């Protein structure tokens, strides 16, 4: 009984710690408040493929779609969007399960999510676009190109490929001498791949404490930890810090086995591909020949995994040059 009492007593300090990590007014991190910081952009919503997607759009020219990843939202591109909007019609999408988009119980395989994007663009009268993504969004972007090549004029992948058989070989244990606090690309330890794939437990354990998870993810994967500040973390914490938010985001990882099976049926994409590597530049070098016929690989020097926030100007320049 004494042990049980002690366990119950530590719950409150841990919860308080999570709550104190970020102190903010939720109204200040709403989509309405965020988009007001980006002149010329506006929020939009569309019911497509049995779900509802939130997106932010602005600018003129050919359409450039931006698909974000975990544990972030469309806001991860906010440093890039104003510059890109000078040349393109930019649409940053909260993918299925993210942010203000719906969080259904299924459909987190990347082929279904690609269909979401395809139908969203068609609902806006867009028949051809440049498709770009980072992290999970990069996987979805590749699936759009693979399953809807007529819509995809050019493809941009940031730091992550579509799940392929190499994903099934990712070790669940760290190699001897691995730094689990800060990424060493030669000895990476992607522990959240396994954690996020467990049914039910993560949302029961982490809801109300997602800021703790994000704290360690950002510390581990960022080279420049100041690139994602307290306000940005508040945005992302708000988006995920609920059972539904955690469940939906984890759905992207639970779908990896299906994504791998889908990849086995794919052919290499033939449209021009730009791959921008940060923390996983070396991994890109290894797998890209199996994903694309016509690709260019560049490195965001000095960046960790979160290229859009760590090296936004470099990313914009690479994209502009590629899309000319």
C-alpha positions as a printed NumPy array, in Angstrom:
array([[  0.   ,   0.   ,   0.   ],
       [  2.844,   2.384,   0.783],
       [  4.364,   1.712,  -2.635],
       [  1.017,   2.362,  -4.338],
       [  0.633,   5.613,  -2.44 ],
       [  4.106,   6.688,  -3.5  ],
       [  3.338,   5.94 ,  -7.144],
       [  0.091,   7.91 ,  -6.993],
       [  1.892,  10.841,  -5.386],
       [  4.462,  11.193,  -8.174],
       [  1.76 ,  11.484, -10.827],
       [  0.919,  15.08 ,  -9.932],
       [  4.495,  16.492, -10.111],
       [  5.034,  14.852, -13.485],
       [  1.779,  16.291, -14.787],
       [  2.672,  19.698, -13.382],
       [  6.073,  19.483, -15.067],
       [  4.432,  18.794, -18.416],
       [  2.029,  21.684, -17.958],
       [  4.846,  24.068, -17.036],
       [  6.995,  23.183, -20.028],
       [  4.924,  25.582, -22.106],
       [  2.721,  28.308, -20.695],
       [  0.485,  29.845, -23.334],
       [ -2.938,  31.115, -24.296],
       [ -4.478,  28.585, -26.69 ],
       [ -6.169,  31.371, -28.65 ],
       [ -2.72 ,  32.651, -29.622],
       [ -1.838,  29.32 , -31.241],
       [ -5.139,  28.793, -33.062],
       [ -5.078,  28.538, -36.845],
       [ -6.786,  31.933, -37.07 ],
       [ -4.065,  33.528, -34.956],
       [ -1.276,  31.728, -36.793],
       [ -2.45 ,  32.611, -40.285],
       [ -2.757,  36.264, -39.251],
       [  1.042,  36.223, -38.908],
       [  1.368,  35.342, -42.608],
       [ -0.07 ,  38.2  , -44.703],
       [ -1.774,  36.992, -47.854],
       [ -2.562,  33.529, -46.476],
       [ -5.921,  32.166, -45.385],
       [ -7.372,  29.059, -43.759],
       [ -9.493,  26.601, -45.688],
       [-11.315,  23.329, -45.082],
       [-12.443,  20.617, -47.494],
       [-14.419,  17.394, -47.07 ],
       [-12.631,  14.81 , -49.21 ],
       [-12.221,  11.027, -49.266],
       [-14.441,  10.578, -46.205],
       [-12.525,  13.039, -44.019],
       [-12.015,  16.78 , -43.548],
       [ -8.678,  18.457, -44.233],
       [ -7.524,  21.853, -43.009],
       [ -5.147,  23.807, -45.212],
       [ -3.524,  27.234, -45.468],
       [ -3.095,  28.837, -48.872],
       [ -1.633,  31.975, -50.384],
       [  0.411,  33.335, -53.271],
       [  0.075,  33.129, -57.039],
       [  1.531,  30.974, -59.767],
       [  1.796,  27.236, -60.161],
       [  0.58 ,  25.294, -57.13 ],
       [  3.156,  24.064, -54.615],
       [  1.781,  21.702, -51.971],
       [  3.568,  21.43 , -48.598],
       [  2.895,  18.361, -46.431],
       [  4.224,  18.412, -42.838],
       [  5.249,  15.643, -40.46 ],
       [  5.298,  14.425, -36.867],
       [  5.157,  15.913, -34.27 ],
       [  4.283,  19.153, -36.054],
       [  1.59 ,  20.76 , -38.228],
       [  1.385,  23.026, -41.296],
       [  3.078,  25.661, -39.091],
       [  6.447,  23.928, -39.61 ],
       [  6.603,  25.655, -43.015],
       [  5.79 ,  29.161, -41.743],
       [  9.361,  30.404, -42.266],
       [  9.29 ,  29.26 , -45.903],
       [  5.747,  30.099, -46.979],
       [  6.019,  33.903, -47.438],
       [  9.109,  33.558, -49.654],
       [  7.624,  30.701, -51.69 ],
       [  4.326,  32.599, -52.135],
       [  6.181,  35.221, -54.186],
       [  6.5  ,  32.667, -56.985],
       [  3.913,  29.966, -56.292],
       [  0.387,  29.297, -55.1  ],
       [  1.335,  27.645, -51.803],
       [ -0.979,  25.188, -50.053],
       [  0.21 ,  23.829, -46.693],
       [ -2.012,  20.955, -45.583],
       [ -2.66 ,  19.405, -42.202],
       [ -2.638,  15.768, -43.329],
       [ -5.256,  13.295, -42.087],
       [ -5.045,  13.117, -38.28 ],
       [ -3.053,  16.343, -37.858],
       [ -3.94 ,  19.668, -36.291],
       [ -7.367,  20.949, -37.355],
       [ -7.926,  18.131, -39.844],
       [-10.198,  15.242, -38.886],
       [ -8.845,  12.326, -36.856],
       [-10.706,   9.275, -38.134],
       [-10.102,   5.785, -36.8  ],
       [ -8.548,   4.523, -40.046],
       [ -6.974,   5.561, -43.333],
       [ -3.436,   6.354, -42.143],
       [ -1.671,   4.309, -44.789],
       [  0.097,   6.698, -47.139],
       [ -1.854,   5.563, -50.228],
       [ -5.143,   6.62 , -48.609],
       [ -3.588,   9.871, -47.411],
       [ -2.319,  10.523, -50.934],
       [ -5.894,  10.129, -52.138],
       [ -6.887,  12.775, -49.55 ],
       [ -4.443,  15.232, -51.105],
       [ -5.467,  14.314, -54.641],
       [ -9.147,  14.917, -53.909],
       [ -8.425,  18.158, -52.039],
       [ -6.555,  19.589, -55.009],
       [ -9.303,  18.519, -57.403],
       [-11.89 ,  20.159, -55.155],
       [ -9.908,  23.388, -55.586],
       [ -9.823,  22.987, -59.366],
       [ -6.115,  22.097, -59.434],
       [ -5.135,  19.408, -61.92 ],
       [ -1.334,  19.609, -61.682],
       [  0.98 ,  20.66 , -58.848],
       [  4.428,  20.475, -57.357],
       [  4.207,  18.163, -54.328],
       [  6.609,  18.611, -51.399],
       [  6.748,  16.988, -47.988],
       [  8.83 ,  16.638, -44.852],
       [  8.981,  13.606, -42.539],
       [  5.579,  11.808, -42.627],
       [  4.506,  14.42 , -45.166],
       [  7.395,  13.33 , -47.389],
       [  6.025,   9.779, -47.342],
       [  2.598,  11.057, -48.359],
       [  4.144,  13.264, -51.05 ],
       [  5.9  ,  10.247, -52.567],
       [  2.641,   8.296, -52.489],
       [  0.885,  11.143, -54.306],
       [  3.565,  10.997, -57.007],
       [  3.366,   7.21 , -57.215],
       [ -0.409,   6.886, -57.276],
       [ -1.27 ,  10.143, -59.057],
       [  1.61 ,  10.851, -61.449],
       [ -0.589,  12.892, -63.791],
       [ -1.136,  15.392, -60.986],
       [  2.49 ,  15.497, -59.8  ],
       [  4.652,  17.719, -61.998],
       [  7.685,  17.527, -59.723],
       [  8.319,  15.923, -56.323],
       [ 10.275,  17.275, -53.336],
       [ 11.222,  15.03 , -50.398],
       [ 12.728,  16.408, -47.194],
       [ 14.871,  14.075, -45.078],
       [ 12.583,  11.008, -45.211],
       [ 11.626,   8.55 , -47.996],
       [  8.46 ,   6.482, -48.325],
       [  8.545,   3.385, -46.084],
       [ 10.304,   0.558, -47.9  ],
       [ 11.785,  -2.78 , -46.757],
       [ 14.678,  -0.97 , -45.046],
       [ 12.145,   0.365, -42.502],
       [ 11.462,  -3.195, -41.347],
       [ 15.17 ,  -3.537, -40.549],
       [ 15.286,  -0.549, -38.16 ],
       [ 16.594,  -1.937, -34.829],
       [ 14.458,  -1.682, -31.708],
       [ 17.581,  -1.566, -29.497],
       [ 20.31 ,   1.088, -29.689],
       [ 23.736,  -0.008, -30.857],
       [ 26.457,  -0.052, -28.22 ],
       [ 27.682,   3.465, -27.53 ],
       [ 24.642,   5.173, -29.078],
       [ 23.843,   8.649, -27.785],
       [ 20.108,   8.575, -27.056],
       [ 19.983,  12.286, -26.146],
       [ 21.39 ,  13.69 , -29.415],
       [ 21.304,  12.097, -32.85 ],
       [ 24.468,  10.59 , -34.248],
       [ 23.487,   9.832, -37.876],
       [ 25.894,   6.899, -37.901],
       [ 24.11 ,   5.361, -34.88 ],
       [ 20.531,   6.585, -35.01 ],
       [ 17.982,   5.255, -32.528],
       [ 14.424,   5.864, -33.736],
       [ 12.745,   4.653, -30.544],
       [  9.446,   6.437, -31.29 ],
       [  8.844,   4.212, -34.331],
       [  8.173,   1.323, -31.942],
       [  6.536,   3.385, -29.18 ],
       [  4.086,   5.019, -31.587],
       [  3.15 ,   1.631, -33.018],
       [  1.789,   0.273, -29.725],
       [ -2.007,   0.168, -29.471],
       [ -3.718,   2.35 , -26.842],
       [ -0.874,   2.671, -24.327],
       [  0.811,   5.806, -25.757],
       [ -2.343,   7.923, -25.667],
       [ -3.194,   6.702, -22.153],
       [  0.329,   7.414, -20.945],
       [  1.173,  10.619, -22.827],
       [ -2.103,  12.588, -23.041],
       [ -1.583,  15.777, -21.018],
       [  2.202,  15.229, -21.207],
       [  2.9  ,  15.43 , -24.934],
       [  5.18 ,  18.401, -24.321],
       [  7.613,  15.996, -22.641],
       [  7.717,  13.73 , -25.695],
       [  8.168,  16.691, -28.025],
       [ 10.906,  18.093, -25.815],
       [ 12.995,  14.949, -26.256],
       [ 12.19 ,  14.539, -29.974],
       [ 13.224,  18.112, -30.761],
       [ 16.355,  17.881, -28.614],
       [ 17.36 ,  14.624, -30.294],
       [ 16.709,  15.61 , -33.911],
       [ 17.521,  19.33 , -34.013],
       [ 21.056,  20.492, -34.674],
       [ 20.042,  24.076, -33.86 ],
       [ 17.675,  23.717, -30.905],
       [ 16.7  ,  27.397, -31.01 ],
       [ 15.161,  26.919, -34.466],
       [ 11.944,  25.698, -32.841],
       [ 11.15 ,  28.155, -30.066],
       [  8.706,  28.123, -27.131],
       [  5.875,  29.554, -29.237],
       [  6.336,  26.907, -31.947],
       [  6.389,  24.179, -29.314],
       [  3.152,  25.556, -27.891],
       [  1.574,  25.271, -31.343],
       [  2.644,  21.65 , -31.703],
       [  1.778,  20.701, -28.127],
       [ -1.743,  22.056, -28.586],
       [ -2.15 ,  20.047, -31.781],
       [ -1.201,  16.693, -30.244],
       [ -1.809,  16.841, -26.496],
       [ -5.007,  14.79 , -26.361],
       [ -5.835,  11.111, -26.697],
       [ -7.254,  11.668, -30.166],
       [ -4.288,  13.79 , -31.245],
       [ -1.797,  11.172, -30.091],
       [ -3.814,   8.259, -31.492],
       [ -4.147,   9.892, -34.901],
       [ -0.481,  10.871, -35.181],
       [  0.566,   7.4  , -34.121],
       [ -1.698,   6.005, -36.826],
       [  0.881,   7.095, -39.411],
       [  3.444,   4.794, -37.758],
       [  1.07 ,   1.871, -37.26 ],
       [  0.463,   1.944, -41.003],
       [  4.152,   1.455, -41.884],
       [  3.777,  -2.323, -42.457],
       [  1.03 ,  -1.649, -45.013],
       [  3.072,   1.171, -46.552],
       [  5.999,  -1.223, -47.008],
       [  3.744,  -3.74 , -48.734],
       [  2.374,  -1.004, -50.982],
       [  5.905,   0.098, -51.858],
       [  6.71 ,  -3.411, -53.067],
       [  4.057,  -2.972, -55.768],
       [  5.357,   0.438, -56.897],
       [  7.684,   1.318, -59.744],
       [ 10.285,   4.049, -59.419],
       [  8.684,   7.453, -59.942],
       [  9.724,   9.036, -63.219],
       [  9.018,  12.74 , -62.706],
       [ 11.93 ,  14.953, -61.52 ],
       [ 12.607,  14.509, -57.794],
       [ 14.493,  16.8  , -55.428],
       [ 15.596,  15.235, -52.147],
       [ 16.843,  17.596, -49.44 ],
       [ 18.753,  15.751, -46.748],
       [ 19.438,  16.949, -43.238],
       [ 20.011,  14.507, -40.396],
       [ 19.28 ,  11.58 , -42.711],
       [ 21.199,  12.721, -45.793],
       [ 23.286,   9.536, -45.685],
       [ 20.172,   7.361, -45.577],
       [ 18.787,   9.23 , -48.588],
       [ 21.976,   8.4  , -50.481],
       [ 21.364,   4.726, -49.779],
       [ 17.654,   4.403, -50.629],
       [ 16.875,   7.006, -53.309],
       [ 18.094,   4.864, -56.227],
       [ 15.291,   2.425, -55.34 ],
       [ 12.636,   5.151, -55.272],
       [ 13.226,   7.403, -58.271],
       [ 14.636,   7.389, -61.787],
       [ 15.403,  11.1  , -62.152],
       [ 16.478,  12.578, -58.817],
       [ 18.792,  15.205, -57.411],
       [ 20.036,  14.919, -53.827],
       [ 21.256,  18.005, -51.965],
       [ 22.3  ,  18.542, -48.363],
       [ 21.003,  21.231, -46.029],
       [ 24.385,  21.889, -44.43 ],
       [ 24.25 ,  22.401, -40.683],
       [ 20.69 ,  21.163, -40.349],
       [ 19.259,  18.405, -38.235],
       [ 16.017,  16.7  , -39.194],
       [ 13.717,  19.745, -39.117],
       [ 14.972,  21.404, -42.305],
       [ 12.004,  23.794, -42.851],
       [ 12.702,  25.456, -39.499],
       [ 16.45 ,  25.006, -39.184],
       [ 17.414,  26.002, -42.739],
       [ 14.353,  27.661, -44.323],
       [ 16.276,  29.99 , -46.646],
       [ 18.444,  27.169, -47.98 ],
       [ 15.373,  24.98 , -48.495],
       [ 13.562,  27.778, -50.361],
       [ 16.586,  28.356, -52.59 ],
       [ 16.918,  24.662, -53.401],
       [ 13.203,  24.456, -54.221],
       [ 13.207,  27.584, -56.397],
       [ 16.192,  26.354, -58.387],
       [ 14.61 ,  22.936, -58.847],
       [ 11.223,  24.275, -59.967],
       [ 12.571,  26.739, -62.553]])
